Structures are given as structure tokens and as C-alpha cells.
Amino acid sequence: MDIAYFNGTFMPRDEIRISPDDRGFLFAEGIYEVVRWYQGFFFEMDGHMARMKRSLRETLISWPEEDKFPVIARELVKLNHLANSQALVYLQVTRGAASRTHAFPSPPVGPTTYAFAREFTPENAGRESGVAITVKEDIRWARCDIKSIALLPNTLGFQDAVSNGFFECAFVRNGLITECSHSNIFFVQKGIVYTHPESENILSGITRKNFIKLARREGIPVKEEAIALKKLSKVQEIFITNTSGEITPVVRVDNFEIGGGVPGPVTRMLRERFNDQICSYKHS
Ligand code: PDD
């Protein structure tokens, strides 16, 4: 039986009841976070905590228990017998339940908080051979830096990608590639790694930040500059990053082959450095 966290209590997931007047349901008014458990530790919990607090601040949602999230996440891993597994822990926080009106509830109500852990099996085939992605217009709002639960453009884009046999969907705004439906995107051109700068047009990925650090540590220059869709033919490698997939090589964008259709040396090297990093965490 799955045990989840709901408004301060650990309980069977099946027994959780959320009000139909929850503002997450009525207005998609909430934030979320995802952390990965590597058989013994959470990767970059501090970074995820900082981003979660920022998302709460920017959406004016108050969760007095926010500092307890690392303890809640660990407890979920334990209660669901996942300590020796790979797992993901999701946290969702909404402004809470109140009679429907655009104005915030007055007097204020407590937030609705829900967290769950689930076993996770990394998808290794694509990570080895590389994946194909498609491109779509970025129709998202102007605050993509907030990890909001309002993900309709992301789910529409991703579903369209999957229905057409693609692994992910990259978004283009004003001719520039921003990020993907649930990952950040990097390009390698003449030995330099490019990725969209932090701005209100992308989510600042925890994995993104880590790969920028790993690349720089290896002496590879990183420029936080966006790449134009029409300049894709100049690019030798592409990879995407997120918490669950770590780093995934991209070898085709729609019908356009990248790097001869095989993962390139920079991507492969960064993947190895990441694996080393995980091993060193395990042994520390
Ligand atoms: N998504 N960009 C978007 C739009 C995302 O949704 C995500 C993460 C990222 C990568 O962020 P990070 O490296 O911190 O995971 C970038 C998670 C995995 C999700 O929605 O499940």
C-alpha cells in the first residue's frame, strides 16, 4: 500500500480526499517540486529546497512547514520501502480550498500539501543511443521560472511529441530555443556548450546548474546564450537534462540529424562525470 503525505499526516494514498474547491483544481494555483533518491541520498536537496521556497514566495503561497520537506521526503522513502531503490519524490502545494473567487481566501486558509514517493527505473536505452525530439512554439506564460503546476502547454506539447514518436518537445520563443516540456536543453558548437540563460522564459533546472558546473570543471567553456532554431545546422551535439533523466543525448530534431545520429564526445564525457559524481556521493 502506498503511503503519502497529506496536510501534515502520512496516510494511505487511497484515503486522501482533496476538496473540489481546492484552488489547485479551480485555478491551477500551486507549485511542485521533484527530487530524486539514489539508493541512500537525495541528489541536490538544497537546490530543490531553494527553488521550492522561491516558487512559494513568487506565488504568495505560504507553507509554514516548508523546511520539513527533506524530512518528509526521507520518511516517504522509508515508509514505502524504497531506501534501497531508485525513487522520485514529488511535492505539490496549492493555496488551499475555499469558495471560488479570484481573490485569495479571506481569512486565509492553510495550503493543501501532498507528497508521494514512487519507484523509478531509469530509461537507459535512449540515454545510450540518443533520442529524437520535436520542436513547438513556446505558448507558455511569461513566468516559466516558477515551478507552477499550471502545465497545460507542457502536457499538450509533450503528448503531441509522444504521439508522433518523439522523446521530448523543445519550445521556441521568438525564434530562440528556450527549453523542453520537462527538461532543459544544451547545444555543443565548436567545443563550446550553450544553454538558454536563466530568465523568466525557462525553469532554472537543478540538473542544468550541475551540468554547467561539471562542464566548466572539465575546462569546457559554457555560454548561457540561447540558440536560434535556424542555427541548428551549426550544432554538433545536443543534450537535455532533468532530475529523472539526468543527461540524455539528442540525435535528431524532427527530421534533422544531429552529430551524425550518434551521441557526441562532450555529452558522453559529461555523462561519465555525472556518474562519477553520483558514485562519490554514495561513498561519502
Ligand atoms: N521537470 N524545465 C522544465 C519545464 C521542467 O519541468 C523541468 C523538470 C526542468 C529540469 O529541472 P530539474 O533539472 O530541476 O529537474 C526544466 C521535472 C523533472 C518534472 O516535471 O517531472
mmCIF file of N, CA and C and ligand atoms in Angstrom, residues 32-34 48 51 88 90 140 144 147 151 154 171 179-184 202-209 241-245, ligand 1:
data_model
loop_
_atom_site.group_PDB
_atom_site.id
_atom_site.type_symbol
_atom_site.label_atom_id
_atom_site.label_comp_id
_atom_site.label_asym_id
_atom_site.label_seq_id
_atom_site.Cartn_x
_atom_site.Cartn_y
_atom_site.Cartn_z
ATOM 1 N N TYR A 32 5.114 22.845 -7.509
ATOM 2 C CA TYR A 32 5.539 21.477 -7.217
ATOM 3 C C TYR A 32 7.053 21.393 -7.265
ATOM 4 N N GLU A 33 7.555 20.276 -6.807
ATOM 5 C CA GLU A 33 8.998 20.027 -6.837
ATOM 6 C C GLU A 33 9.197 18.521 -6.962
ATOM 7 N N VAL A 34 10.313 18.137 -7.541
ATOM 8 C CA VAL A 34 10.622 16.703 -7.711
ATOM 9 C C VAL A 34 12.068 16.473 -7.304
ATOM 10 N N HIS A 48 16.928 21.966 -4.643
ATOM 11 C CA HIS A 48 15.471 21.795 -4.805
ATOM 12 C C HIS A 48 14.712 22.578 -3.738
ATOM 13 N N ARG A 51 14.687 26.252 -4.633
ATOM 14 C CA ARG A 51 13.750 26.541 -5.730
ATOM 15 C C ARG A 51 12.307 26.438 -5.253
ATOM 16 N N LEU A 88 11.625 8.640 -6.991
ATOM 17 C CA LEU A 88 11.363 10.073 -7.131
ATOM 18 C C LEU A 88 10.359 10.465 -6.063
ATOM 19 N N TYR A 90 7.697 13.469 -5.236
ATOM 20 C CA TYR A 90 7.003 14.649 -5.755
ATOM 21 C C TYR A 90 6.331 15.372 -4.600
ATOM 22 N N ARG A 140 3.813 29.046 -23.551
ATOM 23 C CA ARG A 140 3.648 29.124 -22.094
ATOM 24 C C ARG A 140 3.598 30.572 -21.609
ATOM 25 N N CYS A 144 7.950 31.261 -16.611
ATOM 26 C CA CYS A 144 8.338 29.838 -16.627
ATOM 27 C C CYS A 144 9.400 29.520 -15.577
ATOM 28 N N LYS A 147 8.093 27.019 -10.679
ATOM 29 C CA LYS A 147 7.716 25.618 -10.932
ATOM 30 C C LYS A 147 6.236 25.446 -10.583
ATOM 31 N N LEU A 151 0.528 23.391 -16.062
ATOM 32 C CA LEU A 151 1.448 22.809 -17.045
ATOM 33 C C LEU A 151 0.782 22.443 -18.369
ATOM 34 N N ASN A 154 2.809 22.453 -21.449
ATOM 35 C CA ASN A 154 3.840 21.406 -21.360
ATOM 36 C C ASN A 154 3.240 20.033 -21.661
ATOM 37 N N PHE A 171 10.760 23.868 -26.964
ATOM 38 C CA PHE A 171 9.936 25.045 -27.225
ATOM 39 C C PHE A 171 10.774 26.159 -27.842
ATOM 40 N N GLU A 179 13.631 25.824 -23.786
ATOM 41 C CA GLU A 179 13.858 24.578 -23.033
ATOM 42 C C GLU A 179 12.858 23.562 -23.563
ATOM 43 N N CYS A 180 12.706 22.443 -22.852
ATOM 44 C CA CYS A 180 11.772 21.417 -23.321
ATOM 45 C C CYS A 180 10.585 21.331 -22.358
ATOM 46 N N SER A 181 9.646 20.427 -22.656
ATOM 47 C CA SER A 181 8.414 20.370 -21.859
ATOM 48 C C SER A 181 8.693 20.026 -20.399
ATOM 49 N N HIS A 182 9.724 19.220 -20.132
ATOM 50 C CA HIS A 182 10.100 18.956 -18.744
ATOM 51 C C HIS A 182 11.597 18.701 -18.594
ATOM 52 N N SER A 183 12.363 19.444 -19.388
ATOM 53 C CA SER A 183 13.826 19.352 -19.265
ATOM 54 C C SER A 183 14.463 20.611 -19.844
ATOM 55 N N ASN A 184 15.699 20.862 -19.485
ATOM 56 C CA ASN A 184 16.475 21.947 -20.095
ATOM 57 C C ASN A 184 17.260 21.389 -21.274
ATOM 58 N N ILE A 202 12.569 30.302 -18.809
ATOM 59 C CA ILE A 202 12.895 28.890 -18.554
ATOM 60 C C ILE A 202 12.810 28.597 -17.056
ATOM 61 N N LEU A 203 12.685 27.301 -16.757
ATOM 62 C CA LEU A 203 12.835 26.873 -15.368
ATOM 63 C C LEU A 203 14.328 26.682 -15.132
ATOM 64 N N SER A 204 14.813 27.231 -14.027
ATOM 65 C CA SER A 204 16.220 27.048 -13.711
ATOM 66 C C SER A 204 16.400 25.632 -13.159
ATOM 67 N N GLY A 205 16.790 24.725 -14.033
ATOM 68 C CA GLY A 205 16.897 23.314 -13.642
ATOM 69 C C GLY A 205 18.053 23.110 -12.674
ATOM 70 N N ILE A 206 17.818 22.268 -11.683
ATOM 71 C CA ILE A 206 18.885 21.914 -10.741
ATOM 72 C C ILE A 206 19.941 21.103 -11.506
ATOM 73 N N THR A 207 19.489 20.239 -12.394
ATOM 74 C CA THR A 207 20.413 19.423 -13.195
ATOM 75 C C THR A 207 21.186 20.321 -14.171
ATOM 76 N N ARG A 208 20.504 21.312 -14.728
ATOM 77 C CA ARG A 208 21.154 22.277 -15.627
ATOM 78 C C ARG A 208 22.346 22.928 -14.929
ATOM 79 N N LYS A 209 22.087 23.434 -13.721
ATOM 80 C CA LYS A 209 23.156 24.126 -12.976
ATOM 81 C C LYS A 209 24.323 23.181 -12.736
ATOM 82 N N THR A 241 18.528 17.804 -20.032
ATOM 83 C CA THR A 241 18.798 17.415 -18.638
ATOM 84 C C THR A 241 17.550 17.606 -17.782
ATOM 85 N N ASN A 242 17.349 16.688 -16.870
ATOM 86 C CA ASN A 242 16.378 16.897 -15.784
ATOM 87 C C ASN A 242 16.651 15.903 -14.665
ATOM 88 N N THR A 243 15.905 16.083 -13.586
ATOM 89 C CA THR A 243 16.141 15.298 -12.377
ATOM 90 C C THR A 243 16.019 13.803 -12.630
ATOM 91 N N SER A 244 15.004 13.405 -13.372
ATOM 92 C CA SER A 244 14.802 11.963 -13.560
ATOM 93 C C SER A 244 15.740 11.401 -14.620
ATOM 94 N N GLY A 245 15.930 12.108 -15.734
ATOM 95 C CA GLY A 245 16.715 11.558 -16.846
ATOM 96 C C GLY A 245 18.190 11.923 -16.799
HETATM 97 N N1 PDD B 1 10.757 18.685 -14.671
HETATM 98 N N2 PDD B 1 12.320 22.641 -17.447
HETATM 99 C C1 PDD B 1 11.065 22.237 -17.144
HETATM 100 C C2 PDD B 1 9.920 22.909 -17.828
HETATM 101 C C3 PDD B 1 10.870 21.199 -16.220
HETATM 102 O O1 PDD B 1 9.624 20.791 -15.906
HETATM 103 C C4 PDD B 1 11.999 20.572 -15.619
HETATM 104 C C5 PDD B 1 11.868 19.474 -14.613
HETATM 105 C C6 PDD B 1 13.281 21.039 -15.966
HETATM 106 C C7 PDD B 1 14.521 20.454 -15.370
HETATM 107 O O2 PDD B 1 14.637 20.790 -13.997
HETATM 108 P P1 PDD B 1 15.429 19.849 -12.975
HETATM 109 O O3 PDD B 1 16.773 19.627 -13.565
HETATM 110 O O4 PDD B 1 15.475 20.641 -11.738
HETATM 111 O O5 PDD B 1 14.638 18.575 -12.864
HETATM 112 C C8 PDD B 1 13.395 22.084 -16.877
HETATM 113 C C9 PDD B 1 10.556 17.633 -13.712
HETATM 114 C C10 PDD B 1 11.528 16.544 -13.828
HETATM 115 C C11 PDD B 1 9.128 17.154 -13.823
HETATM 116 O O6 PDD B 1 8.279 17.970 -14.145
HETATM 117 O O7 PDD B 1 8.863 15.992 -13.576
#
